[in-house]
Coordinates of C-alpha atoms in Angstrom, one line a residue:
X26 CA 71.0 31.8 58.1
X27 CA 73.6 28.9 59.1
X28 CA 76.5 28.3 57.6
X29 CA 78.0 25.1 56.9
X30 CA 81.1 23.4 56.0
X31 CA 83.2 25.5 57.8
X32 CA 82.4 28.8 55.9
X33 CA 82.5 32.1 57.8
X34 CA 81.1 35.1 58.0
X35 CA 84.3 36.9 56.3
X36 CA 85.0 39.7 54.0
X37 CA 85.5 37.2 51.7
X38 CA 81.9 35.9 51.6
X39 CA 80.8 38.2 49.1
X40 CA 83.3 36.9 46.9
X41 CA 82.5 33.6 47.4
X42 CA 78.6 34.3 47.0
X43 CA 80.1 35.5 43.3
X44 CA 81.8 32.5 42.9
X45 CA 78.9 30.4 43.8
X46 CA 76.2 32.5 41.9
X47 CA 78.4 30.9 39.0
X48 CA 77.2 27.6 39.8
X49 CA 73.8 28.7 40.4
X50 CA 72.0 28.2 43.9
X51 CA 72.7 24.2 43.9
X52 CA 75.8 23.9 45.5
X53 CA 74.6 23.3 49.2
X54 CA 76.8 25.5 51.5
X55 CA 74.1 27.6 53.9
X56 CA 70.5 26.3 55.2
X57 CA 67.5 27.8 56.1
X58 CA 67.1 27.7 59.5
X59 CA 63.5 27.1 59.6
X60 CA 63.1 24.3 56.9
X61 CA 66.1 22.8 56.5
X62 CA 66.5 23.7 52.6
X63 CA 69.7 24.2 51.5
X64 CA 71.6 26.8 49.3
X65 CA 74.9 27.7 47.5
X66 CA 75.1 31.2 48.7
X67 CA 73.1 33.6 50.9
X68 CA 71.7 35.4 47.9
X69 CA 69.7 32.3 47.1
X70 CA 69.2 31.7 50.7
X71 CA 67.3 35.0 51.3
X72 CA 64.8 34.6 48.1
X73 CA 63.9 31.7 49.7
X74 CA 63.5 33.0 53.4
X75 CA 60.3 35.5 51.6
X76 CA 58.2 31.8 51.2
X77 CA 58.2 31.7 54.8
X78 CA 57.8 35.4 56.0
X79 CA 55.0 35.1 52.9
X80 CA 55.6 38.8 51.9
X81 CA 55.6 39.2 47.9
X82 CA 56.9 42.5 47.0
X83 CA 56.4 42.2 42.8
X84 CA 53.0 42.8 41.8
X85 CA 51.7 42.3 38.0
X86 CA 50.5 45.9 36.8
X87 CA 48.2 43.9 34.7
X88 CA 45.9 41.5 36.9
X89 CA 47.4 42.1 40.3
X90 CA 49.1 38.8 41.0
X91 CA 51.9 38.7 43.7
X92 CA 55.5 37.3 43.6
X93 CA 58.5 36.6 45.7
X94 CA 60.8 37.3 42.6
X95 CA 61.2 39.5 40.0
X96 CA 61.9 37.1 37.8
X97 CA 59.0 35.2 38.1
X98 CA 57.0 38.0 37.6
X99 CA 58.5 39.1 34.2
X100 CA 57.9 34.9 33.0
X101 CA 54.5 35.7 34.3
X102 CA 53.8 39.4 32.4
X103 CA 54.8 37.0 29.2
X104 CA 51.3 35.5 29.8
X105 CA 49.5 38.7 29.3
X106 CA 51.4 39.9 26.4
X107 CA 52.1 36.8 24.5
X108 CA 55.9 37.5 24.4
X109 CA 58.0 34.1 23.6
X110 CA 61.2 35.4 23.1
X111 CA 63.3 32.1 22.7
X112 CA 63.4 30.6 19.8
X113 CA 64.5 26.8 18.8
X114 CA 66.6 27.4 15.8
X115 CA 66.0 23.6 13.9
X116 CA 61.8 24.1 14.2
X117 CA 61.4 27.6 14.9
X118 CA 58.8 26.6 17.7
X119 CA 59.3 29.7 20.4
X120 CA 58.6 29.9 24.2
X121 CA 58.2 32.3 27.3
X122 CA 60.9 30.6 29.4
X123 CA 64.4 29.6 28.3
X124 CA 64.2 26.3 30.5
X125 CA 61.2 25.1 28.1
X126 CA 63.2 26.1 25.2
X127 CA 66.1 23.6 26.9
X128 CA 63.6 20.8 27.4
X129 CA 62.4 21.2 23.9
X130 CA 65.6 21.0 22.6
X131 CA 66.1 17.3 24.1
X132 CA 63.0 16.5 21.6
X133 CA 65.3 17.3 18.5
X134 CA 68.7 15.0 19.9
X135 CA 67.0 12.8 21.6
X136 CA 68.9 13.4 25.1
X137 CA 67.7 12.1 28.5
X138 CA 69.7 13.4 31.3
X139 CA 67.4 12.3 34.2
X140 CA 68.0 8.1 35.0
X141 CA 66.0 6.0 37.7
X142 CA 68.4 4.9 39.7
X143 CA 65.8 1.6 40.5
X144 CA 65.1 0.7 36.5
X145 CA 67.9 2.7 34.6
X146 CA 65.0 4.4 32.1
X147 CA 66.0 7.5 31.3
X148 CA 63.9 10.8 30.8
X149 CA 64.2 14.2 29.6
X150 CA 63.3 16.3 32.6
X151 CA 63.4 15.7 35.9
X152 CA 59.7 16.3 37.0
X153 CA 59.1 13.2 34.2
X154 CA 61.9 11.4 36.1
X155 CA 59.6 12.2 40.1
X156 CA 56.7 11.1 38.2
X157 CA 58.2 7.9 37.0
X158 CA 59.5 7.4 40.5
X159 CA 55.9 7.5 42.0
X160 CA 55.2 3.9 40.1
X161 CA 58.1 2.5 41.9
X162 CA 57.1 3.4 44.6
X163 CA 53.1 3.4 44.7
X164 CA 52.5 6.8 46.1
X165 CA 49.1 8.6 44.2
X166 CA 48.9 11.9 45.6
X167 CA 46.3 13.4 43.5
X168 CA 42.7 12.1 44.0
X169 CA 39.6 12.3 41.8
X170 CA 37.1 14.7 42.7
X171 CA 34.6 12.4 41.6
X172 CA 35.1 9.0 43.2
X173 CA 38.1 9.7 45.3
X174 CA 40.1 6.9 43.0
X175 CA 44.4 8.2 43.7
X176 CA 46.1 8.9 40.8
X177 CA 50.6 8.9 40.2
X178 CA 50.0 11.9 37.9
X179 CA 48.1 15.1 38.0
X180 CA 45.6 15.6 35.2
X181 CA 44.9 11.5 34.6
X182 CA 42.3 11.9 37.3
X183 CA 40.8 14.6 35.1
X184 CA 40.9 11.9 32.2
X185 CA 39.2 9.7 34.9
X186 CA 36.2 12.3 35.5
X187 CA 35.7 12.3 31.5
X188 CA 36.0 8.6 30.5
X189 CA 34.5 6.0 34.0
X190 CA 31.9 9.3 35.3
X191 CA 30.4 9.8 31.8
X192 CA 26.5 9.6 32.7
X193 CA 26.9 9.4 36.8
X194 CA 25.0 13.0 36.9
X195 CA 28.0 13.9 39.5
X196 CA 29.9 15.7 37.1

């Protein structure tokens, strides 16, 4: 763990790991010293060392798949029981993560927080905005398993494989 921005190692980190905890872990005050990736407080920094040291300490009683945090394995239990505890309250829809409930939300006002800073369009989540991005700036990264044709978007090569490979017997 580094510290940056002339933070020490004080009593009074603990209070400020509280303070940043607030904020959530994008404030960027301590990096991992193997990747680089930055964090708002050492709490957010040591979840993230576990990708590296790749050990996964939360297991799912039900199926046996691993995770780094807790957290992500109680979204993941939802999957097995069905649970969707969050509700929209103009359509009732209901969801197994808060975040989608947030994103969903945007459908009913209309809000677009994410901007391309080349075009100015707007979107309403950010992986919509890195996917956008891709066409400015050419990169494909996922290829078809058919043909090898490179697609901006995961899931169009699979719209690829069903609508140009009909009748090529490679499917």
């Amino acid at each position: 763990m580094t510290l940056l921005q002339g933070q020490s190692g004080s009593a009074n980190e603990k209070d400020k790991d509280t303070l940043a905890n607030d904020k959530g872990c994008h404030s960027k005050t301590y990096f991992c010293d193997i990747c680089g990736k930055t964090f708002a407080n050492t709490r957010c920094l040591r979840l993230h060392e576990k990708i590296h040291t790749g050990k996964k300490e939360f297991v799912c009683q039900e199926c046996g798949k691993t995770f780094y945090r807790r957290e992500h394995l109680i979204v993941h239990v939802r999957t097995h029981s069905g649970e969707k505890p969050y509700h929209c309250e103009i359509c009732g829809k209901a969801f197994s993560q808060s975040q989608n409930l947030t994103i969903h939300k945007r459908s009913h006002s209309g809000e677009k927080p994410y901007q391309c800073g080349l075009c100015g369009k707007l979107f309403n989540t950010s992986s919509h905005l890195k996917t956008h991005m891709r066409y400015h700036s050419g990169e494909k990264p996922y290829p078809c398993d058919i043909c090898g044709k490179r697609f901006s978007q995961s899931g169009v090569n699979a719209s690829n494989g069903e609508t140009i490979h009909m009748g090529d017997n490679k499917v």
